[in-house]
XYZ file of C-alpha atoms in Angstrom:
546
model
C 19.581 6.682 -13.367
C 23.443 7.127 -13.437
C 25.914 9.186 -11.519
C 24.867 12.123 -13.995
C 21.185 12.062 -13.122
C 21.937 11.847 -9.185
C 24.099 14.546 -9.565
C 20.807 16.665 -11.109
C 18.532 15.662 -8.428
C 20.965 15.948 -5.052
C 21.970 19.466 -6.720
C 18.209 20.440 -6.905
C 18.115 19.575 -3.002
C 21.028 21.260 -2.083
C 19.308 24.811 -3.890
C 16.354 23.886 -2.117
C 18.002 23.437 1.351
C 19.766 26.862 0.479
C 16.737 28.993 -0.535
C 15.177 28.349 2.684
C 18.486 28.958 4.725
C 18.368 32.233 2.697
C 15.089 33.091 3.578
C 15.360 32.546 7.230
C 16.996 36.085 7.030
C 13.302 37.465 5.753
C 11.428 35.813 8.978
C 11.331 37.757 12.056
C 7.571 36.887 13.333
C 4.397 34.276 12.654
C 3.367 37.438 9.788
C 6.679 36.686 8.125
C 6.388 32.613 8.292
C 2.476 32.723 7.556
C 2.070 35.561 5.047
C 5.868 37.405 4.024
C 4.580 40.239 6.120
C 2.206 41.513 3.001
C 5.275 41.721 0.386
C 4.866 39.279 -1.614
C 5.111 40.627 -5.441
C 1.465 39.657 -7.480
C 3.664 37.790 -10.201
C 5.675 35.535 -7.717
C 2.423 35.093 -5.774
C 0.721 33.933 -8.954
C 3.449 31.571 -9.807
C 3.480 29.990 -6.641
C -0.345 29.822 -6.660
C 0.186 28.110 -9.258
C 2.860 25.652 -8.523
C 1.418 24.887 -5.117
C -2.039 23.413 -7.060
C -0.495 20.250 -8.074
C 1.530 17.969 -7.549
C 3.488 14.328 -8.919
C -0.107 12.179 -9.129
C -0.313 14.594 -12.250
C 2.522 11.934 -12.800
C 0.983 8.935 -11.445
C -2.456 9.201 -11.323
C -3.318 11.766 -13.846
C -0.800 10.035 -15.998
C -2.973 7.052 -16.318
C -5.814 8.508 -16.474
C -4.465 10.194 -19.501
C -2.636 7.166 -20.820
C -6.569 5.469 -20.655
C -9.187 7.698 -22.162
C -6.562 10.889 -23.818
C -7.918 14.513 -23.471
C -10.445 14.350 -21.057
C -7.414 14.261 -18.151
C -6.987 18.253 -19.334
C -10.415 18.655 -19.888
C -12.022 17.689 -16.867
C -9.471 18.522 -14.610
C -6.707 21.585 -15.053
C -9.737 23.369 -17.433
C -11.903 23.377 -14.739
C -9.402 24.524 -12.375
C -8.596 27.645 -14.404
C -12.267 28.676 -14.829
C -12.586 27.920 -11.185
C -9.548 29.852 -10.358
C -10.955 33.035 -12.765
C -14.059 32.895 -10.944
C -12.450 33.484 -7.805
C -10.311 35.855 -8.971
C -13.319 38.257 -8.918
C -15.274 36.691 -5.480
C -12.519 35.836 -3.386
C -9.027 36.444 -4.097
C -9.195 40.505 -2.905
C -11.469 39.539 -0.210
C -9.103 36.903 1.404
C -6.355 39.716 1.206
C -8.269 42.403 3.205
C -8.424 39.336 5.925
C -4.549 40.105 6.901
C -4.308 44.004 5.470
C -7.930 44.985 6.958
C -8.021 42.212 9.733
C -4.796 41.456 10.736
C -4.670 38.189 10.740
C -2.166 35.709 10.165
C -3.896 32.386 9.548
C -6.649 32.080 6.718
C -9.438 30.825 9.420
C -8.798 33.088 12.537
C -11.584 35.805 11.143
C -13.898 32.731 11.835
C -13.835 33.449 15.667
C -15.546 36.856 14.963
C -17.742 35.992 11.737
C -19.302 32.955 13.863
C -18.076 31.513 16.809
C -15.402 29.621 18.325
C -17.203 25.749 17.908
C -17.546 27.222 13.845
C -13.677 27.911 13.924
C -12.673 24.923 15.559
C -14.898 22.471 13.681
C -13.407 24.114 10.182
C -9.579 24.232 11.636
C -8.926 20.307 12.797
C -11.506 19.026 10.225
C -9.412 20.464 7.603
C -5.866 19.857 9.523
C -7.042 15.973 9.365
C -7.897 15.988 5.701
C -4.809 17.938 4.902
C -2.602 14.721 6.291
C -4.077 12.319 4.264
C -3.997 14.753 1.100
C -0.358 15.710 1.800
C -0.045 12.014 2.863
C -1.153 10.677 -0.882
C 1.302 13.677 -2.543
C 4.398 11.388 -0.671
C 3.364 8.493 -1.895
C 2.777 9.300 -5.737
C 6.658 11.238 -5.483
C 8.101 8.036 -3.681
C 5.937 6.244 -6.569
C 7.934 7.622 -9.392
C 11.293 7.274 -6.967
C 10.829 4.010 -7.042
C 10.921 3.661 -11.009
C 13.913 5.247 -11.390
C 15.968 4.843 -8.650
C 14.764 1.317 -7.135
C 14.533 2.687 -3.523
C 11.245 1.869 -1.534
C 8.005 3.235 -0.897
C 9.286 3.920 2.444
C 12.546 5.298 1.236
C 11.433 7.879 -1.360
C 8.877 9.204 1.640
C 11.850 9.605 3.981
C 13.915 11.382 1.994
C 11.422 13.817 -0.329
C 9.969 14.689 3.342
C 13.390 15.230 5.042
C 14.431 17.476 2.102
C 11.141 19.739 2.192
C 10.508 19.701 5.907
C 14.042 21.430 6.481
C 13.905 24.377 3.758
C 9.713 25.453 4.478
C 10.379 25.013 8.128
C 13.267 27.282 7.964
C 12.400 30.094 5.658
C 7.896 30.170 5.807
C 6.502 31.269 3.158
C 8.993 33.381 1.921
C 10.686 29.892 1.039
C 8.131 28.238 -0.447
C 7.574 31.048 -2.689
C 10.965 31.238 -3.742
C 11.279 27.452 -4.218
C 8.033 27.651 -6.088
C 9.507 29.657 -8.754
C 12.409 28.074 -8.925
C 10.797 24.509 -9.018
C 8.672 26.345 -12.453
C 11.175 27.173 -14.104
C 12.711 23.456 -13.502
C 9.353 21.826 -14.389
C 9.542 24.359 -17.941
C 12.799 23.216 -19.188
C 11.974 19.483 -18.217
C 8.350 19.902 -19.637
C 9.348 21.560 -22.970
C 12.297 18.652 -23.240
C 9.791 15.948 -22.778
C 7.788 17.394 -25.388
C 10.345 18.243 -27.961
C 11.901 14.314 -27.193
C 8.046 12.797 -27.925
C 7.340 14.797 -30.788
C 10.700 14.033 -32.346
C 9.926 10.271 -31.770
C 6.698 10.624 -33.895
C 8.162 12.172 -36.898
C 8.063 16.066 -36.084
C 5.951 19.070 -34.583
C 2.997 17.794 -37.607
C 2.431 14.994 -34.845
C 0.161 17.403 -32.689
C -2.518 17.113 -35.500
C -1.583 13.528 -37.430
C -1.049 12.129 -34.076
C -4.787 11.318 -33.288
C -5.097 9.015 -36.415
C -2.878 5.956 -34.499
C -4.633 6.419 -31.003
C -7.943 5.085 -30.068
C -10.788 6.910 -31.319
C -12.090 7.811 -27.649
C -8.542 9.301 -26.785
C -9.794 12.591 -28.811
C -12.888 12.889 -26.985
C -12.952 15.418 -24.671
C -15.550 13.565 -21.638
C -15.232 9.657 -21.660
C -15.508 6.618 -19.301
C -16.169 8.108 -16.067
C -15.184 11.110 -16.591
C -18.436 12.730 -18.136
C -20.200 15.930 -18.571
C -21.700 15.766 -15.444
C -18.254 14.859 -13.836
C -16.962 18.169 -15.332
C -19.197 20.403 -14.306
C -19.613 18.528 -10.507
C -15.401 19.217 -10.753
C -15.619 22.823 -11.966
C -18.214 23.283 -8.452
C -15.452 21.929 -6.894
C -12.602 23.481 -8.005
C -14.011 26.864 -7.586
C -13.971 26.907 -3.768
C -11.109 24.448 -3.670
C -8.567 26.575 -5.763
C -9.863 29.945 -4.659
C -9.079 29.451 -0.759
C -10.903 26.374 0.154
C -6.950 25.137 -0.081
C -5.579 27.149 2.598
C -2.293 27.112 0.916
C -4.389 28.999 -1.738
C -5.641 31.420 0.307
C -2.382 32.020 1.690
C -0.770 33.473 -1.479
C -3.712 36.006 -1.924
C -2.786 37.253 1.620
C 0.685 37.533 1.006
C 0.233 40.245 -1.742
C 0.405 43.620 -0.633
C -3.076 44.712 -1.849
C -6.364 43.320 -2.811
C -5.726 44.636 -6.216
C -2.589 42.560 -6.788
C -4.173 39.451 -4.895
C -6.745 39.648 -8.140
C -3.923 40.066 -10.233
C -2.163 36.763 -8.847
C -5.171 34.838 -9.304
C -5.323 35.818 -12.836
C -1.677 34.348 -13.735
C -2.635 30.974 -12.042
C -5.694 30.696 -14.274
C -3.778 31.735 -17.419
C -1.107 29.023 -15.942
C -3.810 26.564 -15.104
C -5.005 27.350 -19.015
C -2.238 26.395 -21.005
C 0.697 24.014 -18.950
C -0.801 21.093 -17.964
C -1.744 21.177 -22.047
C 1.913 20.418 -22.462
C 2.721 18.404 -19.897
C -0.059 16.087 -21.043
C 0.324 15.923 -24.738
C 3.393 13.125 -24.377
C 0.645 11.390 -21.715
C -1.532 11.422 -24.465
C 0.452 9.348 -26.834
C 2.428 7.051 -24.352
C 0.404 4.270 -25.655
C 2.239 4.201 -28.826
C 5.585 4.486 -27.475
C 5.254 2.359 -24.097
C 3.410 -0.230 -22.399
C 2.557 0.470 -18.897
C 2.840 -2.446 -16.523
C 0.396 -1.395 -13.811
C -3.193 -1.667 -14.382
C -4.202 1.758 -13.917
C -1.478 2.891 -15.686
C 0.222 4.974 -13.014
C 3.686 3.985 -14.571
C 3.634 5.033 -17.906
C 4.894 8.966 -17.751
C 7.571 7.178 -15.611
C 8.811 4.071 -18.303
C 8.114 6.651 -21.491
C 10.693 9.444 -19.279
C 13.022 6.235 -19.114
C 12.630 5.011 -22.278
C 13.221 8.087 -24.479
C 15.502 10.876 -22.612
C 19.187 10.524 -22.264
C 20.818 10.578 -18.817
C 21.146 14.371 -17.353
C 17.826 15.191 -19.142
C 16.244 12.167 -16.932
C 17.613 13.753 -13.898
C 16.211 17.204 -14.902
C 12.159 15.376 -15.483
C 12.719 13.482 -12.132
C 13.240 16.986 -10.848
C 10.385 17.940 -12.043
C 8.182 15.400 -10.504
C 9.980 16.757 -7.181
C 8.820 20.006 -8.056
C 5.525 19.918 -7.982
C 5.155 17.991 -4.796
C 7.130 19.311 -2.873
C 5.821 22.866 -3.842
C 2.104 21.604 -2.742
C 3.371 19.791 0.353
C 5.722 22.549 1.583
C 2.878 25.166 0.976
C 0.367 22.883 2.866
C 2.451 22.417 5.764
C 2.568 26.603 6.029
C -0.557 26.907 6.028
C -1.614 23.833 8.394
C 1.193 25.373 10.893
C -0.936 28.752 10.626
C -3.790 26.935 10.936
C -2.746 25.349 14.710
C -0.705 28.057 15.694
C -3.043 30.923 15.489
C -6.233 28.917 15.688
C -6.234 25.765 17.399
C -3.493 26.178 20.075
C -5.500 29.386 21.365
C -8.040 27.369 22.094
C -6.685 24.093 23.662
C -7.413 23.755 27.528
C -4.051 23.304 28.687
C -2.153 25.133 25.839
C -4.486 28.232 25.339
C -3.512 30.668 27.701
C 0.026 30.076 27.166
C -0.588 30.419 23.310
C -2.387 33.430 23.680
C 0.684 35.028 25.586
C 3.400 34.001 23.060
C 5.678 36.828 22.548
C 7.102 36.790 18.834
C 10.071 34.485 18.788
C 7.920 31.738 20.740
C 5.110 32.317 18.592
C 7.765 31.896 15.580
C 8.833 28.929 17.154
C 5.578 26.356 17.942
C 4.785 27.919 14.173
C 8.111 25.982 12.592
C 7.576 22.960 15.269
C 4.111 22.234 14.024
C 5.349 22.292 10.415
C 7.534 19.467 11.340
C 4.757 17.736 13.141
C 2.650 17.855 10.018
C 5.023 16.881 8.107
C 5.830 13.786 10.024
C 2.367 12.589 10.389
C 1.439 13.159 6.696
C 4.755 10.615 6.113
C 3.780 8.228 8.285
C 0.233 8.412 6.598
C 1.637 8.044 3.097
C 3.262 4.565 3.764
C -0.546 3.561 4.002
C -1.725 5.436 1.230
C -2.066 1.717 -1.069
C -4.241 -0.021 1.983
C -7.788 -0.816 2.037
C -8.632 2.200 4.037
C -7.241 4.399 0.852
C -7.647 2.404 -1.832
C -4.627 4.207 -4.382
C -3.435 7.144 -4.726
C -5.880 9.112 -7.233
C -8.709 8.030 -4.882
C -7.433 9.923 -1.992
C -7.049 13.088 -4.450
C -10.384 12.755 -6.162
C -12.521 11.497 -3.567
C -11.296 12.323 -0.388
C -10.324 15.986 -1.518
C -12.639 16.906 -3.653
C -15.768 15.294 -1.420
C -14.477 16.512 1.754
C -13.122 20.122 0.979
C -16.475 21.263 0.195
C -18.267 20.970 3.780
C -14.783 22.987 5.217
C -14.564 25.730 2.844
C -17.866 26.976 1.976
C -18.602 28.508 5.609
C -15.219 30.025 5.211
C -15.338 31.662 1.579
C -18.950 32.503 1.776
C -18.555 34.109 5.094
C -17.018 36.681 3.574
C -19.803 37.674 0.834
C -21.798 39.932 1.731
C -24.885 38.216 0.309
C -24.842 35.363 2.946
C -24.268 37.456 5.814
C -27.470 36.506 7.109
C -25.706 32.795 8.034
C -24.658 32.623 11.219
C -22.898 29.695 13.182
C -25.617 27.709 12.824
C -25.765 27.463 9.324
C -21.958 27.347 9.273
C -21.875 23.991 11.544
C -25.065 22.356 9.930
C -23.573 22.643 6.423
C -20.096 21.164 7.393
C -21.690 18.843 9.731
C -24.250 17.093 6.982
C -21.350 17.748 4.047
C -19.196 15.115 6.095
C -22.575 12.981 6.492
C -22.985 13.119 2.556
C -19.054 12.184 1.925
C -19.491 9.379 4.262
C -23.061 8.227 2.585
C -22.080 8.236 -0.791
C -18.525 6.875 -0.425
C -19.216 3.988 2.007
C -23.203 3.917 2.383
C -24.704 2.208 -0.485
C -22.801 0.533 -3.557
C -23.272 2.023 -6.547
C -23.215 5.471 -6.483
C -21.329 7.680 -9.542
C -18.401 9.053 -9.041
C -19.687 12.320 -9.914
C -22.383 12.228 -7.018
C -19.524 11.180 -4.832
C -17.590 14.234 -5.691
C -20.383 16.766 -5.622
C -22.776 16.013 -3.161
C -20.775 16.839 -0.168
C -20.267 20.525 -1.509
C -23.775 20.637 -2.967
C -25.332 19.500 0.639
C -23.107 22.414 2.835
C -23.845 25.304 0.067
C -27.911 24.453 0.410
C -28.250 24.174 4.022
C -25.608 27.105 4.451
C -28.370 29.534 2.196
C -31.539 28.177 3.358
C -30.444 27.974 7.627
C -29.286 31.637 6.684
C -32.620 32.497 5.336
C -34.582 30.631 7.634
C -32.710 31.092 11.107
C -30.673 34.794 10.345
C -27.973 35.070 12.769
C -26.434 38.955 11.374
C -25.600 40.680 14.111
C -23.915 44.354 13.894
C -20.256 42.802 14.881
C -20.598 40.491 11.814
C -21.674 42.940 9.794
C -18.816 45.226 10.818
C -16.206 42.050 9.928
C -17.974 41.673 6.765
C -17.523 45.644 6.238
C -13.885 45.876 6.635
C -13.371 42.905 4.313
C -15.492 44.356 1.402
C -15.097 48.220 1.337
C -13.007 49.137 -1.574
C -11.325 51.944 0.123
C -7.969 50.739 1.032
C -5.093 52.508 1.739
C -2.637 49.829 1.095
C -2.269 50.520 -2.482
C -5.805 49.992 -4.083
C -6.077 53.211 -5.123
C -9.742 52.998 -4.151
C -10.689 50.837 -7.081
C -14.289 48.678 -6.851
C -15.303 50.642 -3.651
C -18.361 48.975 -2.304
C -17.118 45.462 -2.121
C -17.010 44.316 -5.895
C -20.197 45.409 -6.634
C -21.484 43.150 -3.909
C -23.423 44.087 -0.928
C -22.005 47.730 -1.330
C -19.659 49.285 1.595
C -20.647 46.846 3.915
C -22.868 49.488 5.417
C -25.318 46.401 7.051
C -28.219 46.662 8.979
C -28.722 48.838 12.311
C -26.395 51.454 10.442
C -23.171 49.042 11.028
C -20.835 50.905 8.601
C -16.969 50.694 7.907
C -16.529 53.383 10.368
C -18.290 51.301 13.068
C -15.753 48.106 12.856
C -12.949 49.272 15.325
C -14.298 46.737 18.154
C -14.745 43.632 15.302
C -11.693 44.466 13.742
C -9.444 44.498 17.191
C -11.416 41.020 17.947
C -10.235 39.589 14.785
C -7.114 40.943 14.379
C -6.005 39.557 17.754
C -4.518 42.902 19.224
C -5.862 41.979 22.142
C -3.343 39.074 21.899
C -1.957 36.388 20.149
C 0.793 34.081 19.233
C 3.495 36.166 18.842
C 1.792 38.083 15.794
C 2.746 41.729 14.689
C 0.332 43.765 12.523
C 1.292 43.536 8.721
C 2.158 46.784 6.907
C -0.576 48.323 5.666
């Protein structure tokens, strides 16, 4: 890098550190910070559903993986992720935006209290806040990675200062800020992405390369399931991604809240999918034929997007692809923190011994204020964790993403995004606390237990274990009462008044109105609804418009 390329990537800061200044105007109480009070446009939501999906180990670790065995990086990873995103689009997305508009609520997990209990809630909220650290933890570390490359700081350095940098603009404006930065940050990663493509295709004799191309690489780069990564690893990913992508990521959920109606959270989710579709294609097309332009030096090839960027684009453009890699992770880890902080703030502090009654009290600028101190808390600890992200414990980077995130995000979110189908209202908190409960068991089992077992069965048999036990404890021990069925109404009736125009009444064609058993109707929720919503009090919270 030269003076030009610093220039790029301390300017990209500065607009960061400005857009959250900026939005700091937009923030008035924990509705603001968690959700932008319900205003959030479908498009930028989409975008910054989008953006907030991945991060720089598509740099690092996916960059290897692509660098190794060719197409089946897109193919059994952002494919899946766009089906799974599609799917939810239609099961979850409206859903998990009646939570705030119907509900009230500010953080994707406080409904819990009411659907289950509060040893449900609290089991989901600091299992999830743990796993959350190391997966934010890992994003550092493959950003501070690439920093490393091009700059020649350390490990330690590039975590310090990609940190710093997010942890003062998504403290400071919410999401409102991250939103903003998002979209920003896409159009960034667009220019830099076309530029890298234009640059490799130009290097292999013109825009013919995308089809001559395949001819000089190794037979099995064309292939679209190879090595590990089989059919049965695509389809155990595509379970995954389905719950992960459509909520199981808070962060996720988050931006389906934020819109101001069911109708546009659907909408959102289909621009990520369509997003999920097509970009990564282009980002990893100049992956795919690194090995005829570079050799990487590490053995898992973690370095190679990083020497071809180096090797091929002038100084300025550099600057603008290092950008990029800032982009992405930095849009993931700023989201996460939001939604961690919302997390905490209107779940876990509540119920703390010491800290509960005072949490409960908060009036809106204190409730605004633990919010942006547990950010920074998060943030900190999710550092610290990233400078051990290469140990024994963690192995390398893309084990912490595909492992540790896809094995243990399973057990957490399917209590949460099932709880809201009507179909499995018959699980109660036992189910809910079984399935997480043995999903953790299976994680540890098939990670650490006996040597051996496929990476596919290490990825899916968490998820697989919770979404069994969670149908067949529901079946077996039914735990419906009329107050759950009353929450489960006012999430699924398609009446709304905030803009729906009455569209799919009767939930999405699932489990009609809501109408449950005992005659428990949408008219009958008023003492659920105030439960949930936390009128009867809460950390500094004000009901979103409607």
């Amino acid at each position: 890098m030269n003076s030009l390329d610093w220039a790029v990537l301390i300017g990209y800061f500065g607009v960061m550190v400005a857009i959250g200044v900026w939005s700091h105007r937009r923030v008035d109480d924990v509705s603001d910070f968690f959700t932008a009070g319900g205003r959030m446009p479908w498009w930028l939501s989409g975008i910054s559903h989008h953006m907030s999906g991945y991060s720089a180990v598509m740099f690092t670790g996916y960059a290897g993986i692509a660098y190794q065995y060719g197409v089946t990086s897109y193919v059994t990873w952002s494919f899946p992720i766009a089906v799974g995103i599609a799917v939810g689009a239609r099961l979850f997305a409206g859903r998990l935006n009646r939570l705030r508009s119907r509900l009230h609520v500010a953080s994707p997990l406080e409904y819990l209290k009411s659907r289950y209990n509060l040893p449900a809630q609290q089991a989901l909220a600091w299992s999830g806040v743990l796993l959350k650290i190391v997966d934010v933890g890992a994003k550092w570390a493959a950003i501070a990675t690439l920093l490393s490359v091009f700059t020649g700081l350390s490990l330690n350095q590039g975590i310090l200062i990609t940190g710093v940098v997010t942890g003062v603009y998504c403290t400071v404006g919410g999401l409102w800020a991250d939103a903003l930065t998002e979209l920003g940050q896409f159009v960034i990663q667009l220019l830099a992405g076309v530029a890298m493509l234009v640059t490799v295709l130009a290097e292999l004799g013109g825009v013919s390369a995308l089809w001559t191309v395949w001819d000089r690489l190794p037979d099995s780069h064309a292939q679209p399931t190879v090595g590990p990564y089989t059919l049965t690893f695509l389809l155990a990913y595509l379970f995954i991604k389905t719950f992960e992508y459509s909520g199981g990521m808070w962060n996720q959920a988050q931006r389906y809240m934020a819109t101001r109606s069911a109708r546009e959270a659907r909408r959102s989710a289909r621009l990520s999918a369509a997003l999920w579709f097509v970009w990564p294609a282009v980002l990893f097309f100049p992956m795919w034929v690194a090995p005829l332009l570079v050799k990487a030096e590490k053995p898992d090839a973690s370095d190679s997007y990083a020497l071809l960027t180096e090797h091929l684009l002038p100084h300025g453009l550099l600057g603008l692809v290092i950008v990029g890699f800032f982009s992405h992770t930095m849009a993931m880890c700023s989201s996460d923190a939001n939604a961690i902080s919302a997390v905490f703030t209107r779940d876990i502090a509540p119920a703390l011994p010491k800290l509960g009654a005072r949490a409960r009290s908060w009036s809106h600028r204190a409730g605004l204020l633990a919010a942006r101190l547990s950010t920074v808390a998060f943030l900190a600890l999710s550092m610290a964790i990233a400078t051990q992200v290469n140990s024994p414990t963690f192995k390398d980077i893309i084990t912490v993403v595909i492992k540790w995130v896809a094995g243990l995000v399973g057990p957490i979110s399917i209590p949460f995004l099932l709880g809201m189908v009507p179909r499995f209202r018959r699980s109660g908190p036992t189910a809910a606390l079984v399935s997480w409960a043995a999903g953790l068991f299976a994680f540890w089992l098939t990670n650490y237990g006996p040597a051996g077992v496929q990476l596919q069965i290490q990825i899916v048999a968490p998820v697989a274990t919770s979404l069994v036990l969670y149908v067949v404890i529901g079946f077996l021990k039914p735990e419906d009462t009329p107050e759950r069925d009353a929450v489960l109404a006012r999430i699924n009736s398609g009446d709304d008044k905030d803009g729906e125009d009455g569209e799919e009444r009767g939930g999405e064609g699932e489990g009609g109105s809501g109408s449950g058993r005992d005659g428990v109707g949408s008219g009958g929720t008023s003492a659920a609804a105030r439960t949930v919503s936390g009128r009867t009090g809460g950390p500094g919270h004000r009901a979103a418009p409607r």
